[in-house]
Structure formats: C-alpha cells, structure tokens
C-alpha cells in the first residue's frame, strides 16, 4: 500500500524544525539537508501575501529520477522514492532530470529524502513529521492522507478561497500531498511538472527491463543525455537572465582585462 | 578533581522518539527494505541499545522538556519529551541541533589563566585546582578591599542559577543581573505587577486551547521559534481563531494574520489607547468583570476619551477604520481575545507604560482568569535544599528567579551597600539592571565594582554600547568568564572556566509556573567532554574555597537533587522512571479563586489597577499617555532586530548544524528604498549608525515585507571572536550599532530600538 506525507502549508509557520530534525535523525553531513524552506512573497507593501516553500522530494509515482538512474540506486517502494546510496554511481542524472530540482550531489553521490525508510521500517514516523511543532506534517497511507487533505481544504475555504490540494495527479501522483492556500505558482511550485519525456519512458520500460544491446543503450543514453544537456542549457540561460535582471555585472571580459 | 558521576543504572531503554509516534497505519511490508535499510547502514538506533535521558533544553531560555537518545555513549538525537507540557513530543530546529552544539569543535576545553593583555585572548591552560584557587584568591581580595558587593555576577541561559542566584546571594552581592530582565522582560513584568499584582511569568499564561482571537504586537511567532507557542498559535488559528498582527514588518506570523497592521515603529501606545477608546466609547468592554475585579474605570474612561482612532491614525500610519475594525474583532470574541504580552519588550524606554496600555486593553476585554483568555499560572511546590540565610536576598531576578518583594528599601549587602544600578533614583523598581552596572565599573559611582563573573552572557553582543563595556572590562581588577564557547568577551577574561553543556551534566531542577505547575529535570546523557565541568560544581568548588561551606553541604549533586525531590515524594530515579517531569495541580481560573473566597490579584487593592496609584505616587502617569519617540535623521533608518527560527540570541551562530542552515544575517530593507539606493538582494553593504559606528558586511534583502522607515536584521551576528569558526565576522551586529539606549524610568529596562543606521560601502 502506498504511503504519503501530508504537508499543510496553511499550518507551516516556517520554523525549520523539520530541516534540523531530518539532519539530526538521519545523521546527515553538516552541509547536507533534505529539506529547504524558501520564503515567497506576492504583492506590494502593504498588500502582501506570503509563505514558505518546503522544498523536498515530492516522491513522484512516475519518478523521472528512478527512470534515469542507471544503477537502480533510486527505486520506488511503498509509493515513495527510495535512495540506496551504496548503489549510486554518482552519475548525477537524477540531479539533472528531476522536474522539481530536488536531488543534489553530496560526497559524490545523490542525496535526497528517502521517506525515512529505516525509521519507518522500525515502526516510527519520519523525523520531520515527529517533530513538526505546527503539525503541518503527517505521514500515513496515501489514500487516507489524500482524504484528510481534501477535508482540510474544505475546512479552510473561508479563509483561503483558492485553497487546493497539490500532488493528487501531478507526476502520476505524488507521495507528498500538499495543502496549499493559493495557486502552487505563488510558492514557486510548477502547477504541472513536465512529464517524463518519451525517451525516459523508453529507457525505463524498454531498455532497462530487457537484456540490453549496446546500440540501444547508447541511443537511449544519448537521448537522456540530450535532455540533460538541454536542461543545463536552459538553466544557464535562466541564470544569465536573472543576473541581468538583478543588474549585476556578469564580468564583461572586455572591461575586466585592463 | 572529582568528575561528574554518571549513573548508568537509571537509564531507560526506550527510544521515546520512535515509541512515541504512531504510524498512521501504513501497510509497509519488507519489500526492498534490505536495500533501503542500507542508508544509513544500519541506522543509529539499530546499532546498539538506545538509552534515553531526560533534560530541559538549553538552546534557548524557553526550557522545553527533552528526551535525549544515545547509543554506545554517543548522543545522537534529541526529541521533545512527550510528557512535558511545554514540548509535548515536539521540538524546534535549535533543540534538534543540541548535539551539534555539544560537539562544536570550537568549544572551550580546559580551564585557562590569562597570559597576555586583556582582550588579546592569550591564555595558558591550567588545572581546575589552579584555576579555582586563583579565582578564589582574587575575589577574596576584592571582598577584603571593597566588600562583597564589589563583585558583580552576570548570568544567562538555563544554568545561571548556580552563579547568578545561589552563589551571588550566599556571597553577598546585590549586583547580580540577568539580561533576561532589564534587556528583555523587566518592563513587561513590572507593568504586570503594577496592574495585576504579579509578573506575567516565564511561560506566558495564554489559555490557547479556547482562544478565539490573538493579537501580536511585535511578537514574531515562527521566526521566534518557541516550540510551545508555535504549536498553540497554529492550532488556535487552524481552529478558526482570528489573528491580528501589529508589526512594521510582514513577519511569518503577519503572513498568517487575518489583519496585519504595519504600524509606524514607536507608536504602539497610541494604537493601544485608541483601541481602549473604541472599546469604551462603543460600550464593547466587559463592565461586569471590571466592576467586580478592577478599580479606576472612571479615570480610564475619561483618560481615553480624546484618543480616538482618528487621533491615532496619523500617528501610527494606520487607518482609523483598521483600528476600529480590529478593536471590534477583539471585543466580539472577548474574553477569548488576548493581546499576547510578548517578550523582549525593551524598545523605546517608555516600555512599562506601553505594556501597561496593553494590559489595560486586555483588562477591558476581561481576559485574566477566563477560559480562552489568560489563566493564572502557579509555581510548583518544591522545597529548597536547606541552607543558612543568604547574605543578601532577591538580588538578581529574571526569568528564573523572583526579584524579591518590592519595597521602599532595597536589599543591602553585608557592608551596607545596595545595588549600584541606580534603582529608586534613575529608575523606580524591578530586578537589577545589567546595563546600569557598566557605568559604575568605569566611574566607581556610587561605589567601586572591581570584579565580574560572566556566566553564559555574550557580553559584547548583548549589552548596548559595547565600547563602553570594553572600557569597563579594562578597568576591572578581575574578570571570570564561564562559558561553553570562546565568545568575544572571553578574550577579556583573566580566568576562563569551560563549562560542560546541558547534555553532559546534572543541574538544578527547573520549576515551571504554568496552568499545570510542573518540575523538569536535567540528567547527563554523557560525561563532560574534554576538561570541562558543570556549573554547579564550579560554584560549589569556588564556594568551598571562599568560606561558603555552609551553603554547599551536599557532597554530590545527586544528594542535592534527591533531597529537594523528596519534598514532592520523588527522587532522581523515580522522576526518570516517571518520564522526566512531575506535574502538579494548578488554579487557573477566576472561579477557582471565587470558590476559595480569594482574589487572584495581588495589588494593594486586591483588584486590577486600571489607574496605578503606585505610579501616580512616584510621579508617573497613572494611566499611560502616548509620547513620540525620536525620528530617524534624514537618510537613516530605524534599526529593528529580532529572530530567525534557527538561532538564539548571540549563542548559536557557531553551532555547525545551525550555521549550515543560516550562516549569516540579512538586512531587510524595503525594496523601493533599496532600488532608490541602487542595491539589490544579495549586495553586501556595511551599516553605519548616526554615531559613526559600523558593522558588516551584511547581505541586502530587498523586500516588500517591511516599511520604508526601518530596516531589520536577526540579532546575534557580526561577532568578532577568532575562536568561533562559523560565527566570526559573519553578518552585521545590531549590538555594535547601538551607540545608545533609552532607560525606562520605571522598570530599568534598556530600550534598544532607538538607534538609526544607513547603508554604506566598505568597513
């Protein structure tokens, strides 16, 4: 039976207890965190709304990272996306392909929330859920979590007319069900994450299961790498754009070398 | 030298964090769990027996009860103690980082005696024997020459009892002070005592469970991550309670508010008087409650008549409609509508009167002793360890100690000297004012203070005008620093006592005044690291060396604690087995007092003093009036400061896990202002106050979330301490930009929102 997190952003007060509980409970390296809180603001003073994006693994049912992972280090289990760091080869395909830009490289291997597999397996809850002072986080059977999220949304419509659930359908259905006060874009969450491209599908459902020929592997691999290269290119373009918008010198070589 | 005895037998083999959380019925089968379980491989709780010890957190002063999980003699994980009424199994990010705080490689590791000049930070490591003997010799010389009053003792954090309360009173100095008083809570608690006859107390007695309207004035819940308050606030709001936030900044709490009033800084009293005006003129106050429990309603009614919302609007930069509407929201829900008393209320030097105004509005709403309003907290019963009468009583005050009964006569030390902080002359009343003890160290007026013990106070990053503090440090005969870390001021000490952290020591029991009064315990999870020592042992060893043997009769801390616990039918072992807390019965509501034929209000009249005769008698306004505060000069912004959720005071900036999440503070400035000045988010600037003092560099956060006349930053950054790898030179220091403060003439509080800064290039 699939499990899921409930993350109620109308309750989250941005205290970052989840961030530190995760770091402590999972004994993460000091410079690694699986959860990051990012403040977002809409409007102009004094007509403002705002909140935090609780940036972490969304545990996609159709997980691109799992599809592109060449070693099986990333895999689906109980509706969640697990990571076996021992099996990770450090190729970074997951980092490049995640529609939510979640995994990062840490000590040469992929690093992201695995739903506290060990902790839950031992009969506990994920560390972030256990500690959350706002009770913005819960964990349980996905169907029950989804039903609870729907109840929550119905209950807060007066205060938040645009309240909505996020994650019921996105990326095949997420293992992280969000209760949002407003449209997901206000927290910089894509309303519809890009679907896993066809070539990823090919990789996952055709190439990986069969005993693959080198040619097919190379072709599909090239396709995946192509996607990744394009992503990188787009990211670079975005960066340049943002830098220019911010009015910061991007280091003009003509003026630098005087 | 004896080390702390670690009692292994009492440990309980239960991982509270695991056992205490129910899984919402997942059908998790083994599946590929063999693979999954390999990260981490195996998880820490599967590597050996998980040993739980109980403690109260020291990562902030709020004192959440915690369950500390260790395996093989290593502390791994800290969870909120499920049975503790403050934490209820939850814990904030700072509490989660307690292990990181303990394992900070920058910790002080050995006692030291200064070898270079003061401020150079040159020391030689010595034995405890030598450090203690030397310290005893120095403070006895001060006592012989000037009297015991000449030793000042500053203390902060949850271990300060042993030095600031116990040793100070036994030794005989009235000059013991805590920043939690005059640099934080004094105005609030003096205002409460003047109005209700008792202080608000360390744990604000908000009856959250039934509250229907919450008003915050400057309290930034969420950024101020006090665990219990976050839990209660979110729960009350989710239940439908209305939230009104008064703050110049669109804080995390303001983003959750139903009404945000972006008030002009320094004008809160005008808003409060206008709210009182609306409640009274629209007959929206609890007349029956006030008739029975208050005096001065007629005076208050006459006083606020002229303070209409239309009067307050241009002062506060709010609209009359906003003011009127929010007053009505409160009154529609009274008495389940409370203005939260808040903490750190030392703003503009008129702070006792502002807090009085707040309490008057709360009284009009009829909140005290009412369900969903504020309850009467009660201290738990717990007898003291028998000791001879103190040489001077009630000297320090603060979060954890009563400052003693107010009286016309201040407590005198053994050679007849009262506090040197100017109490009764420069200010009316309240606990010893730390910032007022600095000048006497420089001027010898009213008498010489020759020695200073600093326990856990980040001296140069907490007290305004740090240059003045350095001048005092230069002039003192002797300075002892007791700390866990080589904080900035430690370089100015003659002797350094490195302390074992809260996870490595037994400590005094922690009595919590609460709706359900209760007692917390602190037991070590591991023995002290390095050559460090618990504070209680330092105080005792020093006491035995300066002739205070009679106050330290106990041989072991276990005997001390067991003796106290016996008075409540417990002992260390039983308290541990009972889950680390002892909970008693409270007396929270008016009806509980009515049933006993008592009044809960301990003023002279036994009633709420809407008009204060005490203040009138001392020449102050009986009912608060609004007094304008100084405006920023052209080109300057008012410097506001506060919290970020993962840091406490100037204490945690070096903690590796917390520094990794929030390494340096940012300067919140209105985006339009920043644009006009040519700055964007991420630019690094310095700040200069109108006295020419600079601090930085600090990253600009250009945001719509703040008014145009103020800037904001998290407190505690911009430290200059070479021994602090993560904190040294990171960000800007609000304290170093405070070239002035405004003394509250009633409570002795030092108002610190009276400094102005501008953005400049380069340091």
JSON list of C-alpha atoms in Angstrom, two decimals, chain B residues 246-315:
[
{"chain": "B", "resi": 246, "resn": "UNK", "atom": "CA", "xyz": [0.86, 44.61, 14.60]},
{"chain": "B", "resi": 247, "resn": "UNK", "atom": "CA", "xyz": [4.35, 44.79, 13.13]},
{"chain": "B", "resi": 248, "resn": "UNK", "atom": "CA", "xyz": [6.29, 47.15, 10.87]},
{"chain": "B", "resi": 249, "resn": "UNK", "atom": "CA", "xyz": [7.39, 44.01, 9.06]},
{"chain": "B", "resi": 250, "resn": "UNK", "atom": "CA", "xyz": [5.39, 41.37, 7.22]},
{"chain": "B", "resi": 251, "resn": "UNK", "atom": "CA", "xyz": [6.66, 38.62, 9.50]},
{"chain": "B", "resi": 252, "resn": "UNK", "atom": "CA", "xyz": [5.92, 34.91, 9.15]},
{"chain": "B", "resi": 253, "resn": "UNK", "atom": "CA", "xyz": [3.13, 35.48, 11.67]},
{"chain": "B", "resi": 254, "resn": "UNK", "atom": "CA", "xyz": [1.84, 38.52, 9.76]},
{"chain": "B", "resi": 255, "resn": "UNK", "atom": "CA", "xyz": [1.62, 36.30, 6.69]},
{"chain": "B", "resi": 256, "resn": "UNK", "atom": "CA", "xyz": [-0.78, 34.14, 8.72]},
{"chain": "B", "resi": 257, "resn": "UNK", "atom": "CA", "xyz": [-2.79, 37.08, 10.04]},
{"chain": "B", "resi": 258, "resn": "UNK", "atom": "CA", "xyz": [-6.36, 37.98, 9.27]},
{"chain": "B", "resi": 259, "resn": "UNK", "atom": "CA", "xyz": [-5.43, 41.60, 9.99]},
{"chain": "B", "resi": 260, "resn": "UNK", "atom": "CA", "xyz": [-1.92, 42.98, 9.55]},
{"chain": "B", "resi": 261, "resn": "UNK", "atom": "CA", "xyz": [-1.34, 46.47, 10.89]},
{"chain": "B", "resi": 262, "resn": "UNK", "atom": "CA", "xyz": [2.03, 47.70, 9.55]},
{"chain": "B", "resi": 263, "resn": "UNK", "atom": "CA", "xyz": [2.43, 50.24, 12.29]},
{"chain": "B", "resi": 264, "resn": "UNK", "atom": "CA", "xyz": [4.96, 53.03, 12.35]},
{"chain": "B", "resi": 265, "resn": "UNK", "atom": "CA", "xyz": [7.64, 51.92, 14.83]},
{"chain": "B", "resi": 266, "resn": "UNK", "atom": "CA", "xyz": [7.38, 53.52, 18.26]},
{"chain": "B", "resi": 267, "resn": "UNK", "atom": "CA", "xyz": [3.70, 54.39, 18.13]},
{"chain": "B", "resi": 268, "resn": "UNK", "atom": "CA", "xyz": [2.17, 51.27, 19.69]},
{"chain": "B", "resi": 269, "resn": "UNK", "atom": "CA", "xyz": [0.89, 53.11, 22.76]},
{"chain": "B", "resi": 270, "resn": "UNK", "atom": "CA", "xyz": [-1.21, 55.38, 20.53]},
{"chain": "B", "resi": 271, "resn": "UNK", "atom": "CA", "xyz": [-2.78, 52.33, 18.90]},
{"chain": "B", "resi": 272, "resn": "UNK", "atom": "CA", "xyz": [-3.48, 50.74, 22.28]},
{"chain": "B", "resi": 273, "resn": "UNK", "atom": "CA", "xyz": [-5.08, 53.92, 23.64]},
{"chain": "B", "resi": 274, "resn": "UNK", "atom": "CA", "xyz": [-7.25, 54.14, 20.52]},
{"chain": "B", "resi": 275, "resn": "UNK", "atom": "CA", "xyz": [-8.31, 50.53, 20.94]},
{"chain": "B", "resi": 276, "resn": "UNK", "atom": "CA", "xyz": [-9.25, 51.33, 24.54]},
{"chain": "B", "resi": 277, "resn": "UNK", "atom": "CA", "xyz": [-11.19, 54.33, 23.25]},
{"chain": "B", "resi": 278, "resn": "UNK", "atom": "CA", "xyz": [-13.20, 52.18, 20.84]},
{"chain": "B", "resi": 279, "resn": "UNK", "atom": "CA", "xyz": [-13.90, 49.50, 23.44]},
{"chain": "B", "resi": 280, "resn": "UNK", "atom": "CA", "xyz": [-15.11, 52.07, 25.96]},
{"chain": "B", "resi": 281, "resn": "UNK", "atom": "CA", "xyz": [-16.98, 54.55, 23.74]},
{"chain": "B", "resi": 282, "resn": "UNK", "atom": "CA", "xyz": [-18.75, 51.77, 21.86]},
{"chain": "B", "resi": 283, "resn": "UNK", "atom": "CA", "xyz": [-19.51, 50.07, 25.17]},
{"chain": "B", "resi": 284, "resn": "UNK", "atom": "CA", "xyz": [-17.73, 46.97, 23.96]},
{"chain": "B", "resi": 285, "resn": "UNK", "atom": "CA", "xyz": [-15.89, 46.17, 27.19]},
{"chain": "B", "resi": 286, "resn": "UNK", "atom": "CA", "xyz": [-16.60, 43.73, 29.97]},
{"chain": "B", "resi": 287, "resn": "UNK", "atom": "CA", "xyz": [-18.23, 46.04, 32.50]},
{"chain": "B", "resi": 288, "resn": "UNK", "atom": "CA", "xyz": [-19.33, 43.30, 34.89]},
{"chain": "B", "resi": 289, "resn": "UNK", "atom": "CA", "xyz": [-15.80, 41.88, 35.04]},
{"chain": "B", "resi": 290, "resn": "UNK", "atom": "CA", "xyz": [-14.26, 45.28, 35.70]},
{"chain": "B", "resi": 291, "resn": "UNK", "atom": "CA", "xyz": [-16.90, 46.23, 38.30]},
{"chain": "B", "resi": 292, "resn": "UNK", "atom": "CA", "xyz": [-16.00, 43.16, 40.27]},
{"chain": "B", "resi": 293, "resn": "UNK", "atom": "CA", "xyz": [-12.26, 42.88, 39.69]},
{"chain": "B", "resi": 294, "resn": "UNK", "atom": "CA", "xyz": [-10.86, 46.32, 38.83]},
{"chain": "B", "resi": 295, "resn": "UNK", "atom": "CA", "xyz": [-10.52, 49.86, 40.08]},
{"chain": "B", "resi": 296, "resn": "UNK", "atom": "CA", "xyz": [-10.04, 53.03, 38.06]},
{"chain": "B", "resi": 297, "resn": "UNK", "atom": "CA", "xyz": [-12.58, 52.50, 35.29]},
{"chain": "B", "resi": 298, "resn": "UNK", "atom": "CA", "xyz": [-13.89, 56.06, 35.55]},
{"chain": "B", "resi": 299, "resn": "UNK", "atom": "CA", "xyz": [-10.40, 57.51, 35.28]},
{"chain": "B", "resi": 300, "resn": "UNK", "atom": "CA", "xyz": [-9.62, 55.28, 32.32]},
{"chain": "B", "resi": 301, "resn": "UNK", "atom": "CA", "xyz": [-12.87, 56.23, 30.61]},
{"chain": "B", "resi": 302, "resn": "UNK", "atom": "CA", "xyz": [-12.11, 59.94, 30.99]},
{"chain": "B", "resi": 303, "resn": "UNK", "atom": "CA", "xyz": [-8.46, 59.42, 30.01]},
{"chain": "B", "resi": 304, "resn": "UNK", "atom": "CA", "xyz": [-9.05, 57.71, 26.67]},
{"chain": "B", "resi": 305, "resn": "UNK", "atom": "CA", "xyz": [-11.96, 59.92, 25.54]},
{"chain": "B", "resi": 306, "resn": "UNK", "atom": "CA", "xyz": [-9.74, 62.07, 23.32]},
{"chain": "B", "resi": 307, "resn": "UNK", "atom": "CA", "xyz": [-7.69, 59.18, 21.95]},
{"chain": "B", "resi": 308, "resn": "UNK", "atom": "CA", "xyz": [-9.95, 58.31, 19.05]},
{"chain": "B", "resi": 309, "resn": "UNK", "atom": "CA", "xyz": [-8.91, 56.16, 16.09]},
{"chain": "B", "resi": 310, "resn": "UNK", "atom": "CA", "xyz": [-8.90, 59.38, 14.08]},
{"chain": "B", "resi": 311, "resn": "UNK", "atom": "CA", "xyz": [-6.36, 60.79, 16.55]},
{"chain": "B", "resi": 312, "resn": "UNK", "atom": "CA", "xyz": [-4.20, 57.67, 16.37]},
{"chain": "B", "resi": 313, "resn": "UNK", "atom": "CA", "xyz": [-4.35, 57.17, 12.60]},
{"chain": "B", "resi": 314, "resn": "UNK", "atom": "CA", "xyz": [-1.80, 59.79, 11.52]},
{"chain": "B", "resi": 315, "resn": "UNK", "atom": "CA", "xyz": [0.47, 58.91, 14.46]}
]
